[in-house]
Amino acid sequence: GAVVSQHPSRVICKSGTSVKIECRSLDFQATTMFWYRQFPKKSLMLMATSNEGSKATYEQGVEKDKFLINHASLTLSTLTVTSAHPEDSSFYICSASISTGKPQHFGDGTRLSIL
Amino acid sequence: QKEVEQDPGPLSVPEGAIVSLNCTYSNSAFQYFMWYRQYSRKGPELLMYTYSSGNKEDGRFTAQVDKSSKYISLFIRDSQPSDSATYLCAMSERTDSWGKLQFGAGTQVVVTP
């Protein structure tokens, strides 16, 4: 069964809206979670590493003021796309490792469409 | 040059055939190699996980790693229409929770009945 849950699965909203996406680890604690973005027929691009209790680490080229990450507990990380515009439309996916040394498991993603 | 190269396909095979997928990479520091399956509009699902060179088998799936050639493969035996998906290879230098994955572009596989 799923070990990482992501919500919502689909969001359609108007330009200028802020959108929050949740990523939860199920039945395990994740001190680190990862946020990825995927364009149609393209691979996953790492956006940021979410660290419980501290600031996220963003990849080069990712605007940290646009993509706010909060990892307030060991089972929940959130990604907020602030003042979203059509170019932010994409498939956003989170991941976490069950334990150190184990590969990442992914959530089912959130399809974000900005009109 | 991308760190991980993977033919995007599509790769079409008849049901029951062997599906052969591969990735090449340039970073010799990669030690951990993974294959994920992704259905349309879903997140990637972990299929296989291997460390360093060698083979690993799990049911119908066999993963091979040749670090000297910087080449990894995934074989799917007795393919089924339900195997139709995009297969992503991924690699990492580390396994701790800070390990970042580098993905291939993904190969779309279509298994025809």
Short mmCIF file of C-alpha atoms in Angstrom, two decimals:
data_model
loop_
_atom_site.label_atom_id
_atom_site.label_comp_id
_atom_site.label_asym_id
_atom_site.label_seq_id
_atom_site.Cartn_x
_atom_site.Cartn_y
_atom_site.Cartn_z
CA GLY A 1 0.00 0.00 0.00
CA ALA A 2 0.91 3.65 -0.26
CA VAL A 3 3.52 4.91 2.15
CA VAL A 4 3.36 8.55 1.08
CA SER A 5 0.07 10.38 0.69
CA GLN A 6 -0.34 13.60 -1.24
CA HIS A 7 -3.34 15.92 -1.27
CA PRO A 8 -5.06 17.28 -3.26
CA SER A 9 -4.62 15.21 -6.40
CA ARG A 10 -5.97 17.93 -8.67
CA VAL A 11 -6.27 21.70 -8.38
CA ILE A 12 -7.68 24.17 -10.87
CA CYS A 13 -7.61 27.81 -9.87
CA LYS A 14 -7.36 31.34 -11.15
CA SER A 15 -4.14 33.21 -11.72
CA GLY A 16 -2.96 35.02 -8.60
CA THR A 17 -4.25 32.37 -6.19
CA SER A 18 -1.99 30.66 -3.68
CA VAL A 19 -2.23 26.88 -3.57
CA LYS A 20 -1.13 24.57 -0.76
CA ILE A 21 -0.17 20.93 -1.39
CA GLU A 22 0.25 18.46 1.47
CA CYS A 23 2.58 15.50 1.63
CA ARG A 24 2.21 13.00 4.46
CA SER A 25 4.30 10.00 5.41
CA LEU A 26 2.06 7.13 6.46
CA ASP A 27 3.09 5.03 9.44
CA PHE A 28 6.63 6.36 9.50
CA GLN A 29 8.47 9.52 10.39
CA ALA A 30 10.28 11.40 7.67
CA THR A 31 12.83 13.97 8.76
CA THR A 32 13.41 14.74 5.10
CA MET A 33 11.00 14.92 2.20
CA PHE A 34 11.61 15.94 -1.38
CA TRP A 35 9.50 18.00 -3.75
CA TYR A 36 9.67 17.40 -7.50
CA ARG A 37 8.07 18.97 -10.53
CA GLN A 38 7.29 17.08 -13.71
CA PHE A 39 6.32 18.51 -17.07
CA PRO A 40 4.36 16.42 -19.61
CA LYS A 41 6.47 13.60 -21.02
CA LYS A 42 9.46 14.83 -19.05
CA SER A 43 11.34 13.44 -16.11
CA LEU A 44 11.17 14.60 -12.52
CA MET A 45 13.09 17.70 -11.57
CA LEU A 46 14.01 18.13 -7.92
CA MET A 47 12.77 21.47 -6.61
CA ALA A 48 13.72 21.36 -2.97
CA THR A 49 14.60 19.22 0.02
CA SER A 50 12.24 19.71 2.94
CA ASN A 51 13.79 19.35 6.39
CA GLU A 52 11.72 18.90 9.53
CA GLY A 53 12.20 21.82 11.88
CA SER A 54 14.46 23.85 9.60
CA LYS A 55 14.48 25.72 6.33
CA ALA A 56 14.15 23.88 3.06
CA THR A 57 17.06 23.60 0.68
CA TYR A 58 16.15 24.77 -2.81
CA GLU A 59 17.72 23.68 -6.07
CA GLN A 60 19.32 26.24 -8.30
CA GLY A 61 16.77 28.20 -10.28
CA VAL A 62 13.83 27.49 -7.96
CA GLU A 63 12.32 30.62 -6.43
CA LYS A 64 11.99 30.05 -2.71
CA ASP A 65 9.59 32.98 -2.34
CA LYS A 66 7.35 31.47 -4.99
CA PHE A 67 7.44 27.91 -3.68
CA LEU A 68 7.14 28.00 0.11
CA ILE A 69 7.93 24.77 1.92
CA ASN A 70 7.03 24.03 5.50
CA HIS A 71 7.96 20.80 7.28
CA ALA A 72 6.42 21.38 10.68
CA SER A 73 6.13 17.77 11.79
CA LEU A 74 7.81 14.43 11.13
CA THR A 75 4.91 13.28 8.99
CA LEU A 76 3.85 16.38 7.09
CA SER A 77 5.47 18.70 4.57
CA THR A 78 3.58 21.35 2.63
CA LEU A 79 4.38 23.15 -0.60
CA THR A 80 2.61 26.46 -1.19
CA VAL A 81 2.70 27.93 -4.67
CA THR A 82 2.22 31.62 -4.01
CA SER A 83 0.47 33.96 -6.46
CA ALA A 84 0.34 31.17 -9.00
CA HIS A 85 0.44 31.94 -12.71
CA PRO A 86 -0.20 29.74 -15.76
CA GLU A 87 3.51 28.94 -16.08
CA ASP A 88 3.31 27.29 -12.65
CA SER A 89 0.90 24.71 -14.04
CA SER A 90 2.56 21.33 -13.65
CA PHE A 91 2.56 17.98 -11.88
CA TYR A 92 4.05 18.29 -8.39
CA ILE A 93 5.22 15.16 -6.59
CA CYS A 94 6.66 14.62 -3.12
CA SER A 95 8.74 11.74 -1.82
CA ALA A 96 10.21 10.41 1.41
CA SER A 97 12.39 7.53 2.56
CA ILE A 98 10.98 5.08 5.08
CA SER A 99 14.33 4.88 6.77
CA THR A 100 17.90 5.90 6.26
CA GLY A 101 19.47 3.92 3.47
CA LYS A 102 16.18 3.06 1.81
CA PRO A 103 15.10 4.48 -1.53
CA GLN A 104 12.45 7.14 -1.79
CA HIS A 105 8.77 6.40 -2.12
CA PHE A 106 6.61 8.87 -3.99
CA GLY A 107 3.17 10.28 -3.49
CA ASP A 108 0.63 10.16 -6.29
CA GLY A 109 1.26 13.76 -7.26
CA THR A 110 -0.81 16.91 -7.55
CA ARG A 111 -1.84 18.20 -10.95
CA LEU A 112 -1.98 21.98 -10.74
CA SER A 113 -3.69 23.97 -13.47
CA ILE A 114 -3.67 27.76 -13.30
CA LEU A 115 -6.18 29.49 -15.56
CA GLN B 1 25.43 16.23 -21.61
CA LYS B 2 22.81 14.98 -19.18
CA GLU B 3 23.99 13.00 -16.17
CA VAL B 4 21.54 10.20 -16.94
CA GLU B 5 20.52 9.25 -20.46
CA GLN B 6 17.44 7.16 -21.20
CA ASP B 7 15.69 6.57 -24.51
CA PRO B 8 12.15 8.00 -24.20
CA GLY B 9 10.67 5.43 -26.59
CA PRO B 10 7.90 4.53 -27.04
CA LEU B 11 8.84 0.87 -26.89
CA SER B 12 6.09 -1.40 -28.16
CA VAL B 13 6.19 -5.15 -27.51
CA PRO B 14 3.66 -7.97 -27.83
CA GLU B 15 2.27 -9.57 -24.71
CA GLY B 16 4.58 -12.27 -23.36
CA ALA B 17 7.74 -10.75 -24.81
CA ILE B 18 10.73 -9.59 -22.80
CA VAL B 19 10.97 -5.84 -22.27
CA SER B 20 14.53 -4.53 -22.19
CA LEU B 21 15.19 -1.06 -20.80
CA ASN B 22 18.46 0.69 -20.11
CA CYS B 23 20.12 3.88 -18.93
CA THR B 24 23.62 5.22 -19.20
CA TYR B 25 25.19 7.72 -16.87
CA SER B 26 28.28 9.87 -16.62
CA ASN B 27 28.76 10.36 -12.87
CA SER B 28 31.03 7.62 -11.55
CA ALA B 29 30.02 8.52 -7.98
CA PHE B 30 26.57 7.01 -8.41
CA GLN B 31 26.33 3.92 -6.25
CA TYR B 32 22.61 3.29 -5.84
CA PHE B 33 20.37 2.52 -8.75
CA MET B 34 16.62 2.37 -8.87
CA TRP B 35 13.88 1.66 -11.35
CA TYR B 36 10.47 3.24 -10.97
CA ARG B 37 7.27 2.60 -12.88
CA GLN B 38 4.93 5.52 -13.49
CA TYR B 39 1.41 5.19 -14.76
CA SER B 40 -0.24 8.18 -16.35
CA ARG B 41 -1.21 10.88 -13.83
CA LYS B 42 0.32 8.92 -10.94
CA GLY B 43 3.50 9.19 -8.91
CA PRO B 44 6.46 6.85 -9.57
CA GLU B 45 6.29 3.42 -7.94
CA LEU B 46 9.53 1.78 -6.82
CA LEU B 47 10.22 -1.49 -8.67
CA MET B 48 13.83 -2.39 -8.05
CA TYR B 49 16.72 -1.10 -6.00
CA THR B 50 20.32 -2.20 -6.41
CA TYR B 51 23.65 -1.21 -5.00
CA SER B 52 26.83 -1.18 -7.05
CA SER B 53 27.40 -3.69 -9.85
CA GLY B 54 25.59 -6.96 -10.26
CA ASN B 55 22.19 -8.47 -10.90
CA LYS B 56 19.03 -8.53 -8.84
CA GLU B 57 15.89 -10.48 -9.58
CA ASP B 58 12.39 -9.98 -8.21
CA GLY B 59 9.64 -12.01 -9.82
CA ARG B 60 9.43 -11.04 -13.49
CA PHE B 61 11.87 -8.18 -13.06
CA THR B 62 15.66 -8.33 -13.32
CA ALA B 63 17.89 -5.33 -12.76
CA GLN B 64 21.51 -5.25 -13.88
CA VAL B 65 24.21 -2.73 -13.07
CA ASP B 66 27.56 -2.47 -14.84
CA LYS B 67 29.47 0.30 -13.14
CA SER B 68 32.54 -0.15 -15.33
CA SER B 69 30.43 0.71 -18.37
CA LYS B 70 28.16 3.13 -16.49
CA TYR B 71 25.17 1.21 -17.78
CA ILE B 72 22.09 -0.18 -16.06
CA SER B 73 19.30 -2.36 -17.39
CA LEU B 74 15.86 -3.57 -16.42
CA PHE B 75 14.31 -6.66 -17.96
CA ILE B 76 10.64 -7.55 -17.67
CA ARG B 77 9.82 -11.17 -18.54
CA ASP B 78 6.44 -12.41 -19.71
CA SER B 79 5.23 -8.85 -20.22
CA GLN B 80 1.57 -8.08 -19.64
CA PRO B 81 -0.63 -5.22 -20.89
CA SER B 82 -0.66 -3.98 -17.28
CA ASP B 83 3.08 -3.38 -17.63
CA SER B 84 2.31 -0.56 -20.06
CA ALA B 85 3.71 2.52 -18.32
CA THR B 86 6.68 4.83 -18.26
CA TYR B 87 9.79 3.38 -16.64
CA LEU B 88 12.22 5.75 -14.99
CA CYS B 89 15.74 4.95 -13.93
CA ALA B 90 17.11 6.90 -11.00
CA MET B 91 20.50 7.10 -9.35
CA SER B 92 22.02 8.46 -6.21
CA GLU B 93 25.45 8.91 -4.73
CA ARG B 94 24.15 8.39 -1.19
CA THR B 95 21.45 6.53 0.66
CA ASP B 96 20.95 8.75 3.64
CA SER B 97 17.88 10.90 3.80
CA TRP B 98 19.73 13.69 2.07
CA GLY B 99 20.36 11.65 -1.01
CA LYS B 100 19.19 13.32 -4.18
CA LEU B 101 17.96 11.27 -7.07
CA GLN B 102 18.95 11.93 -10.66
CA PHE B 103 16.33 10.62 -13.05
CA GLY B 104 16.44 9.50 -16.62
CA ALA B 105 13.85 10.92 -18.99
CA GLY B 106 11.75 7.76 -18.72
CA THR B 107 10.92 5.16 -21.39
CA GLN B 108 7.31 4.70 -22.38
CA VAL B 109 6.47 1.01 -22.75
CA VAL B 110 3.38 -0.31 -24.53
CA VAL B 111 2.55 -4.00 -24.24
CA THR B 112 -0.01 -5.00 -26.84
CA PRO B 113 -2.40 -7.93 -26.24
#
